[in-house]
Amino acid sequence: MNKMQRSMGSVFVWLGAGIPLLFICAFVSGFMGSLIGLYLAYSRELPSIPDLRAYRPKTVSTFFSDDGSVIGL
């Protein structure tokens, strides 16, 4: 086998390994880009952590025990 045939064979080996690797890298980067895009889209409307800690929702129902005291607060 001469040098030209050997080098052409190695090119095909690299192409055979490189093309699937390229598709895998493209898929992973697209998936990660989608996750980052979703995070950025939804995080705009989320409150900050200190606001969540101070949040006190209005109570819809008040529960009383048998002796008349409020329970569940």
mmCIF file of N, CA and C in Angstrom:
data_model
loop_
_atom_site.group_PDB
_atom_site.id
_atom_site.type_symbol
_atom_site.label_atom_id
_atom_site.label_comp_id
_atom_site.label_asym_id
_atom_site.label_seq_id
_atom_site.Cartn_x
_atom_site.Cartn_y
_atom_site.Cartn_z
ATOM 1 N N MET A 1 0.859 -1.164 0.000
ATOM 2 C CA MET A 1 0.000 0.000 0.000
ATOM 3 C C MET A 1 0.910 1.233 0.000
ATOM 4 N N ASN A 2 0.646 2.128 -0.893
ATOM 5 C CA ASN A 2 1.506 3.306 -0.938
ATOM 6 C C ASN A 2 0.998 4.382 0.018
ATOM 7 N N LYS A 3 1.765 5.452 0.076
ATOM 8 C CA LYS A 3 1.474 6.516 1.041
ATOM 9 C C LYS A 3 0.142 7.210 0.751
ATOM 10 N N MET A 4 -0.197 7.389 -0.519
ATOM 11 C CA MET A 4 -1.431 8.078 -0.903
ATOM 12 C C MET A 4 -2.658 7.270 -0.478
ATOM 13 N N GLN A 5 -2.617 5.970 -0.693
ATOM 14 C CA GLN A 5 -3.746 5.132 -0.303
ATOM 15 C C GLN A 5 -3.910 5.104 1.211
ATOM 16 N N ARG A 6 -2.805 5.079 1.919
ATOM 17 C CA ARG A 6 -2.857 5.074 3.378
ATOM 18 C C ARG A 6 -3.447 6.382 3.906
ATOM 19 N N SER A 7 -3.055 7.510 3.321
ATOM 20 C CA SER A 7 -3.563 8.796 3.799
ATOM 21 C C SER A 7 -5.036 8.963 3.458
ATOM 22 N N MET A 8 -5.477 8.461 2.298
ATOM 23 C CA MET A 8 -6.893 8.542 1.944
ATOM 24 C C MET A 8 -7.732 7.676 2.879
ATOM 25 N N GLY A 9 -7.204 6.523 3.260
ATOM 26 C CA GLY A 9 -7.920 5.664 4.196
ATOM 27 C C GLY A 9 -8.076 6.317 5.549
ATOM 28 N N SER A 10 -7.055 7.010 6.007
ATOM 29 C CA SER A 10 -7.157 7.672 7.308
ATOM 30 C C SER A 10 -8.112 8.851 7.257
ATOM 31 N N VAL A 11 -8.227 9.502 6.101
ATOM 32 C CA VAL A 11 -9.197 10.598 5.954
ATOM 33 C C VAL A 11 -10.608 10.054 6.105
ATOM 34 N N PHE A 12 -10.885 8.917 5.477
ATOM 35 C CA PHE A 12 -12.220 8.334 5.580
ATOM 36 C C PHE A 12 -12.522 7.863 7.001
ATOM 37 N N VAL A 13 -11.517 7.384 7.693
ATOM 38 C CA VAL A 13 -11.712 6.986 9.095
ATOM 39 C C VAL A 13 -12.060 8.207 9.926
ATOM 40 N N TRP A 14 -11.343 9.307 9.727
ATOM 41 C CA TRP A 14 -11.637 10.529 10.479
ATOM 42 C C TRP A 14 -13.013 11.078 10.126
ATOM 43 N N LEU A 15 -13.388 11.004 8.851
ATOM 44 C CA LEU A 15 -14.725 11.454 8.465
ATOM 45 C C LEU A 15 -15.797 10.556 9.064
ATOM 46 N N GLY A 16 -15.551 9.259 9.066
ATOM 47 C CA GLY A 16 -16.517 8.321 9.635
ATOM 48 C C GLY A 16 -16.716 8.530 11.120
ATOM 49 N N ALA A 17 -15.682 8.938 11.823
ATOM 50 C CA ALA A 17 -15.805 9.199 13.260
ATOM 51 C C ALA A 17 -16.233 10.634 13.524
ATOM 52 N N GLY A 18 -15.866 11.548 12.641
ATOM 53 C CA GLY A 18 -16.123 12.966 12.883
ATOM 54 C C GLY A 18 -17.549 13.392 12.621
ATOM 55 N N ILE A 19 -18.180 12.819 11.609
ATOM 56 C CA ILE A 19 -19.545 13.230 11.269
ATOM 57 C C ILE A 19 -20.530 12.877 12.385
ATOM 58 N N PRO A 20 -20.537 11.654 12.929
ATOM 59 C CA PRO A 20 -21.434 11.393 14.067
ATOM 60 C C PRO A 20 -21.111 12.265 15.280
ATOM 61 N N LEU A 21 -19.836 12.509 15.498
ATOM 62 C CA LEU A 21 -19.451 13.371 16.612
ATOM 63 C C LEU A 21 -19.960 14.791 16.404
ATOM 64 N N LEU A 22 -19.936 15.256 15.176
ATOM 65 C CA LEU A 22 -20.455 16.584 14.854
ATOM 66 C C LEU A 22 -21.953 16.656 15.118
ATOM 67 N N PHE A 23 -22.695 15.619 14.732
ATOM 68 C CA PHE A 23 -24.135 15.591 14.988
ATOM 69 C C PHE A 23 -24.432 15.549 16.486
ATOM 70 N N ILE A 24 -23.666 14.795 17.231
ATOM 71 C CA ILE A 24 -23.865 14.727 18.682
ATOM 72 C C ILE A 24 -23.600 16.082 19.320
ATOM 73 N N CYS A 25 -22.526 16.742 18.917
ATOM 74 C CA CYS A 25 -22.215 18.075 19.461
ATOM 75 C C CYS A 25 -23.299 19.081 19.101
ATOM 76 N N ALA A 26 -23.818 19.009 17.866
ATOM 77 C CA ALA A 26 -24.885 19.920 17.453
ATOM 78 C C ALA A 26 -26.154 19.669 18.263
ATOM 79 N N PHE A 27 -26.479 18.408 18.496
ATOM 80 C CA PHE A 27 -27.673 18.083 19.281
ATOM 81 C C PHE A 27 -27.537 18.573 20.718
ATOM 82 N N VAL A 28 -26.393 18.318 21.333
ATOM 83 C CA VAL A 28 -26.181 18.726 22.725
ATOM 84 C C VAL A 28 -26.209 20.244 22.850
ATOM 85 N N SER A 29 -25.568 20.948 21.922
ATOM 86 C CA SER A 29 -25.565 22.409 22.013
ATOM 87 C C SER A 29 -26.959 22.974 21.750
ATOM 88 N N GLY A 30 -27.721 22.370 20.855
ATOM 89 C CA GLY A 30 -29.102 22.809 20.633
ATOM 90 C C GLY A 30 -29.979 22.573 21.850
ATOM 91 N N PHE A 31 -29.806 21.436 22.485
ATOM 92 C CA PHE A 31 -30.574 21.121 23.691
ATOM 93 C C PHE A 31 -30.234 22.087 24.820
ATOM 94 N N MET A 32 -28.939 22.343 25.015
ATOM 95 C CA MET A 32 -28.522 23.275 26.068
ATOM 96 C C MET A 32 -29.010 24.689 25.762
ATOM 97 N N GLY A 33 -28.971 25.083 24.503
ATOM 98 C CA GLY A 33 -29.487 26.394 24.120
ATOM 99 C C GLY A 33 -30.976 26.517 24.388
ATOM 100 N N SER A 34 -31.714 25.440 24.147
ATOM 101 C CA SER A 34 -33.152 25.447 24.437
ATOM 102 C C SER A 34 -33.411 25.589 25.928
ATOM 103 N N LEU A 35 -32.645 24.875 26.743
ATOM 104 C CA LEU A 35 -32.816 24.977 28.194
ATOM 105 C C LEU A 35 -32.498 26.382 28.689
ATOM 106 N N ILE A 36 -31.429 26.967 28.183
ATOM 107 C CA ILE A 36 -31.062 28.323 28.592
ATOM 108 C C ILE A 36 -32.126 29.313 28.137
ATOM 109 N N GLY A 37 -32.646 29.135 26.930
ATOM 110 C CA GLY A 37 -33.708 30.010 26.436
ATOM 111 C C GLY A 37 -34.970 29.917 27.270
ATOM 112 N N LEU A 38 -35.357 28.704 27.652
ATOM 113 C CA LEU A 38 -36.533 28.540 28.511
ATOM 114 C C LEU A 38 -36.320 29.186 29.871
ATOM 115 N N TYR A 39 -35.135 29.000 30.428
ATOM 116 C CA TYR A 39 -34.836 29.610 31.724
ATOM 117 C C TYR A 39 -34.920 31.132 31.640
ATOM 118 N N LEU A 40 -34.319 31.707 30.617
ATOM 119 C CA LEU A 40 -34.342 33.164 30.480
ATOM 120 C C LEU A 40 -35.749 33.686 30.222
ATOM 121 N N ALA A 41 -36.552 32.942 29.475
ATOM 122 C CA ALA A 41 -37.914 33.382 29.183
ATOM 123 C C ALA A 41 -38.792 33.364 30.430
ATOM 124 N N TYR A 42 -38.667 32.332 31.245
ATOM 125 C CA TYR A 42 -39.528 32.219 32.417
ATOM 126 C C TYR A 42 -38.980 32.947 33.638
ATOM 127 N N SER A 43 -37.695 33.195 33.701
ATOM 128 C CA SER A 43 -37.134 33.822 34.897
ATOM 129 C C SER A 43 -37.422 35.317 34.967
ATOM 130 N N ARG A 44 -37.841 35.916 33.882
ATOM 131 C CA ARG A 44 -38.162 37.350 33.913
ATOM 132 C C ARG A 44 -39.349 37.646 34.822
ATOM 133 N N GLU A 45 -40.305 36.747 34.852
ATOM 134 C CA GLU A 45 -41.538 36.990 35.589
ATOM 135 C C GLU A 45 -41.515 36.437 37.010
ATOM 136 N N LEU A 46 -40.439 35.788 37.404
ATOM 137 C CA LEU A 46 -40.374 35.200 38.738
ATOM 138 C C LEU A 46 -39.949 36.235 39.770
ATOM 139 N N PRO A 47 -40.530 36.193 40.966
ATOM 140 C CA PRO A 47 -40.102 37.120 42.021
ATOM 141 C C PRO A 47 -38.748 36.708 42.592
ATOM 142 N N SER A 48 -38.095 37.645 43.260
ATOM 143 C CA SER A 48 -36.800 37.337 43.864
ATOM 144 C C SER A 48 -37.007 36.508 45.134
ATOM 145 N N ILE A 49 -35.951 35.915 45.627
ATOM 146 C CA ILE A 49 -36.026 35.048 46.809
ATOM 147 C C ILE A 49 -36.490 35.811 48.051
ATOM 148 N N PRO A 50 -35.961 37.007 48.362
ATOM 149 C CA PRO A 50 -36.470 37.726 49.540
ATOM 150 C C PRO A 50 -37.962 38.049 49.435
ATOM 151 N N ASP A 51 -38.439 38.321 48.220
ATOM 152 C CA ASP A 51 -39.872 38.565 48.052
ATOM 153 C C ASP A 51 -40.679 37.307 48.349
ATOM 154 N N LEU A 52 -40.154 36.153 47.990
ATOM 155 C CA LEU A 52 -40.860 34.902 48.267
ATOM 156 C C LEU A 52 -40.908 34.599 49.765
ATOM 157 N N ARG A 53 -39.835 34.932 50.465
ATOM 158 C CA ARG A 53 -39.818 34.682 51.909
ATOM 159 C C ARG A 53 -40.797 35.586 52.643
ATOM 160 N N ALA A 54 -41.017 36.781 52.135
ATOM 161 C CA ALA A 54 -41.925 37.725 52.783
ATOM 162 C C ALA A 54 -43.370 37.554 52.315
ATOM 163 N N TYR A 55 -43.623 36.666 51.379
ATOM 164 C CA TYR A 55 -44.954 36.488 50.813
ATOM 165 C C TYR A 55 -45.889 35.836 51.823
ATOM 166 N N ARG A 56 -46.993 36.466 52.055
ATOM 167 C CA ARG A 56 -48.039 35.926 52.930
ATOM 168 C C ARG A 56 -49.358 35.949 52.161
ATOM 169 N N PRO A 57 -49.772 34.806 51.635
ATOM 170 C CA PRO A 57 -51.010 34.790 50.851
ATOM 171 C C PRO A 57 -52.231 35.017 51.736
ATOM 172 N N LYS A 58 -53.268 35.526 51.120
ATOM 173 C CA LYS A 58 -54.521 35.701 51.846
ATOM 174 C C LYS A 58 -55.102 34.317 52.128
ATOM 175 N N THR A 59 -55.612 34.146 53.324
ATOM 176 C CA THR A 59 -56.201 32.856 53.662
ATOM 177 C C THR A 59 -57.640 32.816 53.180
ATOM 178 N N VAL A 60 -58.000 31.722 52.582
ATOM 179 C CA VAL A 60 -59.347 31.556 52.062
ATOM 180 C C VAL A 60 -60.255 31.017 53.154
ATOM 181 N N SER A 61 -59.729 30.117 53.950
ATOM 182 C CA SER A 61 -60.522 29.474 54.995
ATOM 183 C C SER A 61 -59.810 29.594 56.333
ATOM 184 N N THR A 62 -60.589 29.671 57.371
ATOM 185 C CA THR A 62 -60.055 29.662 58.726
ATOM 186 C C THR A 62 -60.595 28.415 59.410
ATOM 187 N N PHE A 63 -59.698 27.655 60.012
ATOM 188 C CA PHE A 63 -60.094 26.417 60.672
ATOM 189 C C PHE A 63 -60.048 26.609 62.180
ATOM 190 N N PHE A 64 -61.112 26.144 62.825
ATOM 191 C CA PHE A 64 -61.231 26.264 64.274
ATOM 192 C C PHE A 64 -61.227 24.877 64.903
ATOM 193 N N SER A 65 -60.626 24.790 66.067
ATOM 194 C CA SER A 65 -60.652 23.532 66.814
ATOM 195 C C SER A 65 -61.965 23.433 67.578
ATOM 196 N N ASP A 66 -62.143 22.343 68.325
ATOM 197 C CA ASP A 66 -63.376 22.139 69.081
ATOM 198 C C ASP A 66 -63.588 23.200 70.151
ATOM 199 N N ASP A 67 -62.479 23.743 70.680
ATOM 200 C CA ASP A 67 -62.641 24.748 71.730
ATOM 201 C C ASP A 67 -62.763 26.167 71.168
ATOM 202 N N GLY A 68 -62.787 26.326 69.833
ATOM 203 C CA GLY A 68 -63.002 27.636 69.232
ATOM 204 C C GLY A 68 -61.739 28.390 68.866
ATOM 205 N N SER A 69 -60.556 27.841 69.142
ATOM 206 C CA SER A 69 -59.324 28.546 68.777
ATOM 207 C C SER A 69 -58.955 28.228 67.323
ATOM 208 N N VAL A 70 -58.303 29.187 66.691
ATOM 209 C CA VAL A 70 -57.910 29.037 65.288
ATOM 210 C C VAL A 70 -56.721 28.082 65.207
ATOM 211 N N ILE A 71 -56.795 27.127 64.269
ATOM 212 C CA ILE A 71 -55.682 26.188 64.080
ATOM 213 C C ILE A 71 -55.156 26.328 62.651
ATOM 214 N N GLY A 72 -53.924 25.897 62.441
ATOM 215 C CA GLY A 72 -53.357 25.869 61.103
ATOM 216 C C GLY A 72 -52.583 27.105 60.720
ATOM 217 N N LEU A 73 -52.310 28.013 61.632
ATOM 218 C CA LEU A 73 -51.528 29.201 61.273
ATOM 219 C C LEU A 73 -50.133 29.106 61.777
#
